[in-house]
Amino acid sequence: MIRRRVGALDHSSLPVLCTAAAIGHQFDRTLLAVAAGVTPEHARLALAEAEFHQLVTPVPDGCAPDRWSFVHDCVREALLSTISADGLRERHAAIADAMEASGAVHGPDLFALARHAVSGGLPAPRLYRLTRAAAEAAVAGRAPVEAERMFRAAAQAAARADIGLDAAFETGFGLACSRIVQPHRARAHFARALELENDPLARAALRAEAAGIEHGMRNYSAAADHVRRGLAEAGRPIPGSVLVGPIAFGRMLCALAMRWPATGFGTASGAALRRYETELRLHEIGGVNALFLFDIPTFLWHVGGLYVMKRVGFSELFIRGNIIINCAAAELGCGRTTRRAIRTFRALAEQTGNPALVAEADLYSCFALQFLGETTTVSDQLEATLRRAARWVDASLYDDAVTALAMNYSYRGLWREGLACLQPNAYGIDYVFNDIRIMRSRMARSLGGAGENLEPVLAAVPPAQEEAVRAFIVDHNLIETDLEEAGLDSGAVGATFDRLVASAQDKGRSPWRSVKFHRHYWLVRARGRLEQARAATGSERADRARVARRCLREALPAAALPLFRADLLVLKAIAEQVAGRPRRALRWLAAAQYLSTRLDAPRITFDVYVERARCLRSLGREGQAREEAEQALSLARGRGWTARGRDVRREFGLTEEATSLARGQGTVGLTRDRRRLDALLRVSAATTGALDPDAVADIVLTEIIDILGADRALLLFPENTTSTGPGSVTGPGSVTGPVTGDGPLVLHAGRAARDAAATDLPSTAESSTAESSTDLSSYARSIVARVHTDGRPLVVTGTAQGAALGSESAVQQGLRSILAAPVPIEGGAPGVIYVDSQVAKGLFTEDDVDVLVTLAKQVGVALRTAEAARLQTRLATERRQRELAEVLRDVAEQAGSTLRSSDVLRRVLAAARPVLPHDDVWVLDQGAGSAIRVTEVHGDVDPRAVGSIVEHAGDVLGPAFAGATVGGSPAARPIRLPGVPEALRNWLALPAIALRPVPAVVVLATHHAATGGADGLGGLGGAGTAGGPGTEGGKGPQAEVARMVLNTAATAYDNARLYEEARHSAATDPLTGLPNRRHFVEQATVEADARLPADRPTSAAMIDVDRFKQVNDLHGHAVGDEVLVEIAHRIERCLRRGDLAGRLGGEEFAVLVTGGPDVAHALGERVRLAVCERPVQTSAGPLHVTVSVGTATVDPDEPSLAAVLAHADQSLYAAKSAGRNQTVTARP
């Protein structure tokens, strides 16, 4: 279609439009005439013809005078496709000539001029001049990509014209490369600029930029050399003697005293100000660099630059300098002061409106928080800042930020995220340094990838004598890689590790002379030494353990960071394992797990799981060890750590079935005086009135412990006992060996002595320390099995006797006294009652056997009686629940039978009446001013009560609006609600938040007194007190039924509301609220078909906003949406009763009008005048907008809606062609 329109242009207009296409999407008519070599009148006629063919459109008034734009970029492409390459180049050259002649030397016009000059192939000297001017403007405007492209074009033009490049050109080119993170090119340009520059102060400024580049490339020594030379050239050399510290301290004191202009604050000006600014920039780079080198005297000298900062006064340099000082303070551990200063100077940076300063403030704040240990928060902030503000950050700071983010992810074990941020082109980065490439390779291998070949990487590392810190960092990363490849195999940490550690030690670093994040090396070294000690045997083990302990002591300074503190705790646990103290290791691991969870460090959590499994395995607790290993394997699988998961499976055999149960050990309790004579009376009296078998068992065991002075008492029954027996409750600890019941014995109940454990014992072994007698899996299973098999009681008076009886548990757990007796159950399989003690041998005697046998019989009788009572209660409860379930099923069916939200509550309550008797229903909501209003009524309530205000009930119903269920009873104080003549006594109020968008309450009331008890089915209030709804009101079964019914109603209400919303959304235009095209056509068709037989005239109007595309192009689509919304509102206000309006799409509306041509025309004029007479208020200010209207009346010979809309559309086209802003009516 566009090509046909272009082909329809006159041969004299086409060249002009092609030149316009070469200019750009928008163009000035005067410039077009000059560039095309035609008269202004010729250009005007060509544009008029193009507008007629809907190829171009004038830019709306207020944007720029006499400017035009293409309706779409496809038009430009179609026009440019008709020009040859030479023709296009000539046009660009003509455009550049015209623009330069018109004085286009500022702002966007300058960049456009340079681009046309490049595309037009202008002579090299002129091209150099234009592109250099544009490049320098782009550098000043922080448009580095544009600047680098223009500088490159200028350099090529200078080479062709044999023009020598000066220092300013090389400096600008270097800055552009630096800001697009191409440090190697930036370094080369700054080096050439230094060769060409003779002014000392300018050279000092260049030294600052070069130092930043070198620092970002990890060349810390080279950066320090640039800073030292720069300060010397600025006239502020660093003293080369021991006096550097005292001099720096004196400068800081002077700076602290400088707070007002009278003392020198902000008084620098002219050449002095320029020198101070250069010096301050050198101090910024030098201070950070000295911190990495841990050159304390030099660092103090740069901190002394605070004096220079005060002389400059409050400015962006002042803010930037303070932000960097805060970062250094965080490294030194000044947490509270740093956080407060971060907030202060971040706010000041925002006030400047400088995005570069804001980006630097954000990144340095992240560094400071990372030094303070807030790793989780920092990673999110760093990632967001890097994505948002990369263009505003210089290369050195950008490199530090990417490195900090990668190290954060790496140390925490978030290797997927770390690998993503180190991929080429991530955050705009297209290179990676040696240490980062090693880190990236390690993370890739940990995730199951191949990783990068590191031989070329290591070949590019500078010699240690040149860059000791950088070489140290590389060694650190290589050691980490070696340990990661070794995995859980301690024997794999060997010669390579020793060689790398020796290489790192040659660099002369110590933890106290390294920044906090570099101290991780000493943790890695200690980990390797501990693994070597763990793998060693014999005398070598002792030697290696001694070396490992020394390395662990040297790693203590690394605990300054919480993340590394967690690592250190794991290492201490490994050291305890190597020393043969696994219990102490478990305590260190518990502390490490707390830190790793808080810091979101899955790497450390994995280490905790593995080391805990090893400790538990060494303690003989294979089951618990396996559980910890499974946790480690699950974490490795979830994180994609292929190698680590494989190592865990191999070491702990997780693919095989477990061959042992978790075992625990108990602690020694206190002995008590035994009371035997009244045992039977005590137990009988204690169990009187208890109908729950579990409660009976608990009472009996408690009394037995008290009578016999035991530590623990356990009750066990066969696992497959019928459900009517007490052994129906399954549990752990099944007895191995022969049993005579229907299944292995399982724990039914257990108690410990009150002074040893004040609470009930769990039914599974949960203690990880195995130092508590509450571990139920540690009983003597062989003794229990023997008693169960033989049916006779058994007493064990010592560990030796237990061993003789074949009980390993008695020996391993140190159970010195054991007593067990069978528990007969009438009509069921017998169980066993078991008591033990670790206090002393011979605690239980034959007399105690008789007591326990008697108590065991009583236990059997009590349990059988309680079980029978519970069965009867259960049957009654199940019958009531079955009846309730049937009613609730009917409630659910009724709730799902309607899709009208207004019908849901009525249907649900009607279905629930059998279990929720009620006569009256109110739905109340609480709006502004705490007034309670009736919004819906059902039952016998007068419908006129809807909308009434509830008086004198706020104090009673208030808790229900707060989420509580409250109720009244016949004995309580009555309340009055609108719509019923008498006060309510038996009522229930429940919160119904899901049924209304505001706090709402449903009140159910009955006129009949409660029957069947306070909470019977005949009543509602439950246990309300006489004075009103008591604290127990609404807590009975009836209230629970009501809540279930309302929950069902709420679900159905949500479904109905969602359906109504979906139906409304499908039929409504989301922007204007008018019916959309489909819904309008459906409604209009029905309405038109209904009017035709009644011989009622019907018309249609089509409304279109004039030049709406210009509004979008000039002000944006958001403003265009505001215009459409306001026009829709004005159209609605012009409609009469029976008229129907809709939005057909874009800026086009339609109205179905009741009446003939004159009525339709009058409506069209009302709409047109309503739009054009009053400006539309938008966020861009008031806009004058007009509409064109076309109307038509239904023809009896062609009565379809499509026909009348087509005729109205033709009238609309006529209105547009006649000049817009008018109404045209098609006459029959």
Tab-separated table of C-alpha atoms in Angstrom, residues 21-278:
chain	number	residue	atom	x	y	z
A	21	ALA	CA	13.592	10.772	3.963
A	22	ALA	CA	17.368	11.227	4.059
A	23	ILE	CA	16.990	13.992	6.659
A	24	GLY	CA	15.087	11.772	9.087
A	25	HIS	CA	11.700	10.975	10.525
A	26	GLN	CA	11.017	14.654	11.234
A	27	PHE	CA	12.309	17.514	9.123
A	28	ASP	CA	12.076	21.262	8.709
A	29	ARG	CA	10.462	22.509	5.483
A	30	THR	CA	12.946	25.364	5.079
A	31	LEU	CA	15.911	23.008	5.495
A	32	LEU	CA	14.289	20.589	3.063
A	33	ALA	CA	13.939	23.276	0.390
A	34	VAL	CA	17.600	24.259	0.708
A	35	ALA	CA	18.880	20.666	0.813
A	36	ALA	CA	16.730	19.602	-2.147
A	37	GLY	CA	17.679	22.682	-4.153
A	38	VAL	CA	14.081	23.796	-4.759
A	39	THR	CA	12.091	26.869	-3.883
A	40	PRO	CA	10.075	27.002	-0.659
A	41	GLU	CA	6.869	27.003	-2.711
A	42	HIS	CA	7.953	23.853	-4.543
A	43	ALA	CA	8.687	22.178	-1.198
A	44	ARG	CA	5.272	23.259	0.145
A	45	LEU	CA	3.443	21.784	-2.846
A	46	ALA	CA	5.397	18.540	-2.620
A	47	LEU	CA	4.509	18.185	1.058
A	48	ALA	CA	0.864	18.987	0.358
A	49	GLU	CA	0.741	16.208	-2.236
A	50	ALA	CA	2.444	13.807	0.174
A	51	GLU	CA	-0.059	14.731	2.880
A	52	PHE	CA	-2.909	14.070	0.446
A	53	HIS	CA	-1.505	10.565	-0.103
A	54	GLN	CA	-1.175	10.153	3.689
A	55	LEU	CA	2.613	9.885	3.598
A	56	VAL	CA	3.525	12.898	5.762
A	57	THR	CA	1.758	15.007	8.317
A	58	PRO	CA	2.543	18.385	9.857
A	59	VAL	CA	3.884	18.343	13.380
A	60	PRO	CA	1.202	19.849	15.664
A	61	ASP	CA	1.453	23.500	16.592
A	62	GLY	CA	3.533	24.168	19.664
A	63	CYS	CA	6.177	21.544	18.861
A	64	ALA	CA	8.210	23.400	16.240
A	65	PRO	CA	7.166	25.815	13.483
A	66	ASP	CA	6.955	24.476	9.940
A	67	ARG	CA	8.059	20.951	10.864
A	68	TRP	CA	6.756	17.797	9.275
A	69	SER	CA	7.070	14.091	9.943
A	70	PHE	CA	6.454	10.861	8.113
A	71	VAL	CA	3.391	8.943	9.211
A	72	HIS	CA	5.497	5.805	9.598
A	73	ASP	CA	9.124	4.727	9.189
A	74	CYS	CA	8.027	2.356	6.441
A	75	VAL	CA	7.356	5.438	4.303
A	76	ARG	CA	10.965	6.580	4.754
A	77	GLU	CA	12.251	3.123	3.910
A	78	ALA	CA	10.121	2.988	0.770
A	79	LEU	CA	11.396	6.408	-0.376
A	80	LEU	CA	15.045	5.600	0.397
A	81	SER	CA	14.773	2.344	-1.562
A	82	THR	CA	14.214	4.404	-4.702
A	83	ILE	CA	17.622	6.145	-4.378
A	84	SER	CA	20.975	4.741	-5.426
A	85	ALA	CA	23.933	4.696	-3.006
A	86	ASP	CA	25.601	7.613	-4.794
A	87	GLY	CA	22.342	9.547	-4.829
A	88	LEU	CA	21.879	9.002	-1.113
A	89	ARG	CA	25.459	10.110	-0.382
A	90	GLU	CA	24.891	13.286	-2.419
A	91	ARG	CA	21.726	14.055	-0.545
A	92	HIS	CA	23.472	13.616	2.837
A	93	ALA	CA	26.214	15.986	1.701
A	94	ALA	CA	23.621	18.545	0.578
A	95	ILE	CA	21.819	18.207	3.912
A	96	ALA	CA	25.092	18.748	5.798
A	97	ASP	CA	25.801	21.874	3.725
A	98	ALA	CA	22.312	23.202	4.375
A	99	MET	CA	22.493	22.506	8.110
A	100	GLU	CA	25.907	24.098	8.513
A	101	ALA	CA	24.756	27.150	6.539
A	102	SER	CA	21.773	27.471	8.864
A	103	GLY	CA	24.033	27.491	11.924
A	104	ALA	CA	23.237	23.998	13.295
A	105	VAL	CA	26.120	23.908	15.781
A	106	HIS	CA	24.345	23.163	19.062
A	107	GLY	CA	22.470	20.290	20.683
A	108	PRO	CA	20.923	17.480	18.643
A	109	ASP	CA	21.409	19.419	15.404
A	110	LEU	CA	25.176	19.186	15.861
A	111	PHE	CA	25.018	15.371	16.108
A	112	ALA	CA	22.688	15.208	13.097
A	113	LEU	CA	25.052	17.432	11.129
A	114	ALA	CA	28.001	15.170	11.964
A	115	ARG	CA	26.081	12.031	10.973
A	116	HIS	CA	25.086	13.572	7.647
A	117	ALA	CA	28.690	14.654	7.129
A	118	VAL	CA	29.906	11.097	7.680
A	119	SER	CA	27.222	9.601	5.426
A	120	GLY	CA	27.780	12.288	2.816
A	121	GLY	CA	31.523	11.635	2.484
A	122	LEU	CA	32.543	15.284	2.995
A	123	PRO	CA	36.179	16.283	2.494
A	124	ALA	CA	38.379	14.944	5.284
A	125	PRO	CA	39.375	18.312	6.903
A	126	ARG	CA	35.788	19.472	7.096
A	127	LEU	CA	34.583	16.045	8.242
A	128	TYR	CA	37.237	16.044	10.991
A	129	ARG	CA	36.093	19.450	12.210
A	130	LEU	CA	32.397	18.507	12.319
A	131	THR	CA	32.802	15.057	13.867
A	132	ARG	CA	35.277	16.293	16.488
A	133	ALA	CA	32.868	19.035	17.569
A	134	ALA	CA	30.052	16.482	17.857
A	135	ALA	CA	32.284	14.019	19.748
A	136	GLU	CA	33.347	16.628	22.306
A	137	ALA	CA	29.731	17.664	22.794
A	138	ALA	CA	28.764	13.992	23.321
A	139	VAL	CA	31.482	13.564	25.949
A	140	ALA	CA	30.237	16.644	27.769
A	141	GLY	CA	26.669	15.373	27.546
A	142	ARG	CA	27.536	11.887	28.841
A	143	ALA	CA	26.635	10.146	25.584
A	144	PRO	CA	29.686	7.854	25.415
A	145	VAL	CA	28.508	5.566	22.617
A	146	GLU	CA	27.847	8.513	20.313
A	147	ALA	CA	31.112	10.138	21.412
A	148	GLU	CA	33.179	7.039	20.655
A	149	ARG	CA	31.599	6.710	17.201
A	150	MET	CA	32.259	10.382	16.379
A	151	PHE	CA	35.832	10.292	17.711
A	152	ARG	CA	36.505	7.220	15.580
A	153	ALA	CA	35.165	8.976	12.483
A	154	ALA	CA	37.191	12.082	13.328
A	155	ALA	CA	40.385	10.021	13.767
A	156	GLN	CA	39.845	8.385	10.374
A	157	ALA	CA	39.234	11.776	8.769
A	158	ALA	CA	42.356	13.207	10.434
A	159	ALA	CA	44.419	10.324	9.088
A	160	ARG	CA	43.125	10.957	5.560
A	161	ALA	CA	43.752	14.712	5.881
A	162	ASP	CA	47.152	14.209	7.542
A	163	ILE	CA	46.012	16.224	10.568
A	164	GLY	CA	47.917	15.703	13.803
A	165	LEU	CA	45.796	14.846	16.822
A	166	ASP	CA	46.343	16.931	19.945
A	167	ALA	CA	46.165	16.028	23.634
A	168	ALA	CA	42.574	17.255	24.029
A	169	PHE	CA	41.410	14.946	21.251
A	170	GLU	CA	43.172	11.915	22.756
A	171	THR	CA	41.814	12.783	26.195
A	172	GLY	CA	38.242	12.975	24.943
A	173	PHE	CA	38.643	9.754	22.974
A	174	GLY	CA	40.033	8.059	26.086
A	175	LEU	CA	37.118	9.264	28.207
A	176	ALA	CA	34.630	7.951	25.650
A	177	CYS	CA	36.303	4.528	25.585
A	178	SER	CA	36.456	4.499	29.371
A	179	ARG	CA	32.738	5.166	29.693
A	180	ILE	CA	31.786	2.369	27.323
A	181	VAL	CA	34.040	0.037	29.370
A	182	GLN	CA	36.868	-0.471	26.870
A	183	PRO	CA	39.840	0.098	29.182
A	184	HIS	CA	42.576	-1.136	26.869
A	185	ARG	CA	41.709	1.445	24.215
A	186	ALA	CA	41.229	4.127	26.874
A	187	ARG	CA	44.671	3.408	28.320
A	188	ALA	CA	46.278	3.806	24.894
A	189	HIS	CA	44.553	7.146	24.260
A	190	PHE	CA	45.502	8.511	27.696
A	191	ALA	CA	49.098	7.436	27.135
A	192	ARG	CA	49.220	9.361	23.830
A	193	ALA	CA	47.566	12.352	25.503
A	194	LEU	CA	50.305	12.370	28.172
A	195	GLU	CA	52.925	12.382	25.442
A	196	LEU	CA	51.300	15.400	23.800
A	197	GLU	CA	50.303	17.432	26.880
A	198	ASN	CA	52.771	19.930	28.367
A	199	ASP	CA	50.634	21.752	30.952
A	200	PRO	CA	51.419	20.231	34.404
A	201	LEU	CA	47.889	20.592	35.735
A	202	ALA	CA	46.363	19.078	32.597
A	203	ARG	CA	48.875	16.246	32.847
A	204	ALA	CA	47.826	15.697	36.459
A	205	ALA	CA	44.187	15.422	35.346
A	206	LEU	CA	45.228	12.900	32.707
A	207	ARG	CA	47.143	10.961	35.334
A	208	ALA	CA	43.926	10.728	37.374
A	209	GLU	CA	42.032	9.244	34.433
A	210	ALA	CA	44.874	6.860	33.606
A	211	ALA	CA	45.058	5.797	37.255
A	212	GLY	CA	41.363	4.995	37.214
A	213	ILE	CA	41.817	2.833	34.135
A	214	GLU	CA	44.779	0.972	35.642
A	215	HIS	CA	42.940	0.432	38.905
A	216	GLY	CA	39.968	-1.048	37.064
A	217	MET	CA	42.319	-3.386	35.199
A	218	ARG	CA	43.763	-4.636	38.527
A	219	ASN	CA	47.100	-2.910	37.863
A	220	TYR	CA	47.193	-1.418	41.341
A	221	SER	CA	50.902	-0.612	41.298
A	222	ALA	CA	50.620	1.151	37.948
A	223	ALA	CA	47.601	3.096	39.260
A	224	ALA	CA	49.545	4.128	42.361
A	225	ASP	CA	52.408	5.311	40.152
A	226	HIS	CA	50.043	7.473	38.079
A	227	VAL	CA	48.560	8.992	41.239
A	228	ARG	CA	52.007	9.707	42.681
A	229	ARG	CA	53.169	11.398	39.484
A	230	GLY	CA	49.900	13.273	39.101
A	231	LEU	CA	50.124	14.763	42.603
A	232	ALA	CA	53.713	15.752	41.927
A	233	GLU	CA	52.719	17.504	38.695
A	234	ALA	CA	49.859	19.232	40.547
A	235	GLY	CA	52.382	20.573	43.048
A	236	ARG	CA	51.293	18.301	45.939
A	237	PRO	CA	53.805	15.407	45.958
A	238	ILE	CA	53.456	12.606	48.481
A	239	PRO	CA	56.292	12.933	51.023
A	240	GLY	CA	58.832	10.212	50.569
A	241	SER	CA	59.747	9.841	54.231
A	242	VAL	CA	58.363	8.621	57.529
A	243	LEU	CA	56.774	12.043	57.981
A	244	VAL	CA	53.954	11.202	55.592
A	245	GLY	CA	51.747	9.976	58.457
A	246	PRO	CA	52.183	13.020	60.743
A	247	ILE	CA	51.790	15.417	57.824
A	248	ALA	CA	48.594	13.663	56.708
A	249	PHE	CA	47.295	13.771	60.289
A	250	GLY	CA	47.982	17.507	60.466
A	251	ARG	CA	46.130	18.080	57.205
A	252	MET	CA	43.132	16.189	58.554
A	253	LEU	CA	43.112	18.313	61.709
A	254	CYS	CA	43.170	21.471	59.582
A	255	ALA	CA	40.327	20.089	57.494
A	256	LEU	CA	38.234	19.294	60.549
A	257	ALA	CA	38.673	22.874	61.768
A	258	MET	CA	37.629	24.251	58.368
A	259	ARG	CA	33.853	24.543	58.621
A	260	TRP	CA	33.036	28.139	57.613
A	261	PRO	CA	34.254	30.472	54.872
A	262	ALA	CA	36.155	32.434	57.516
A	263	THR	CA	38.320	29.361	58.107
A	264	GLY	CA	38.784	28.661	54.384
A	265	PHE	CA	35.777	26.448	53.583
A	266	GLY	CA	34.815	26.872	49.920
A	267	THR	CA	37.050	29.890	49.346
A	268	ALA	CA	39.141	28.450	46.510
A	269	SER	CA	38.580	30.046	43.112
A	270	GLY	CA	40.175	30.475	39.705
A	271	ALA	CA	43.391	28.574	39.073
A	272	ALA	CA	43.567	27.441	42.695
A	273	LEU	CA	40.097	25.880	42.420
A	274	ARG	CA	41.088	24.060	39.235
A	275	ARG	CA	44.220	22.724	40.918
A	276	TYR	CA	42.273	21.633	43.991
A	277	GLU	CA	39.700	19.832	41.839
A	278	THR	CA	42.425	17.922	40.012
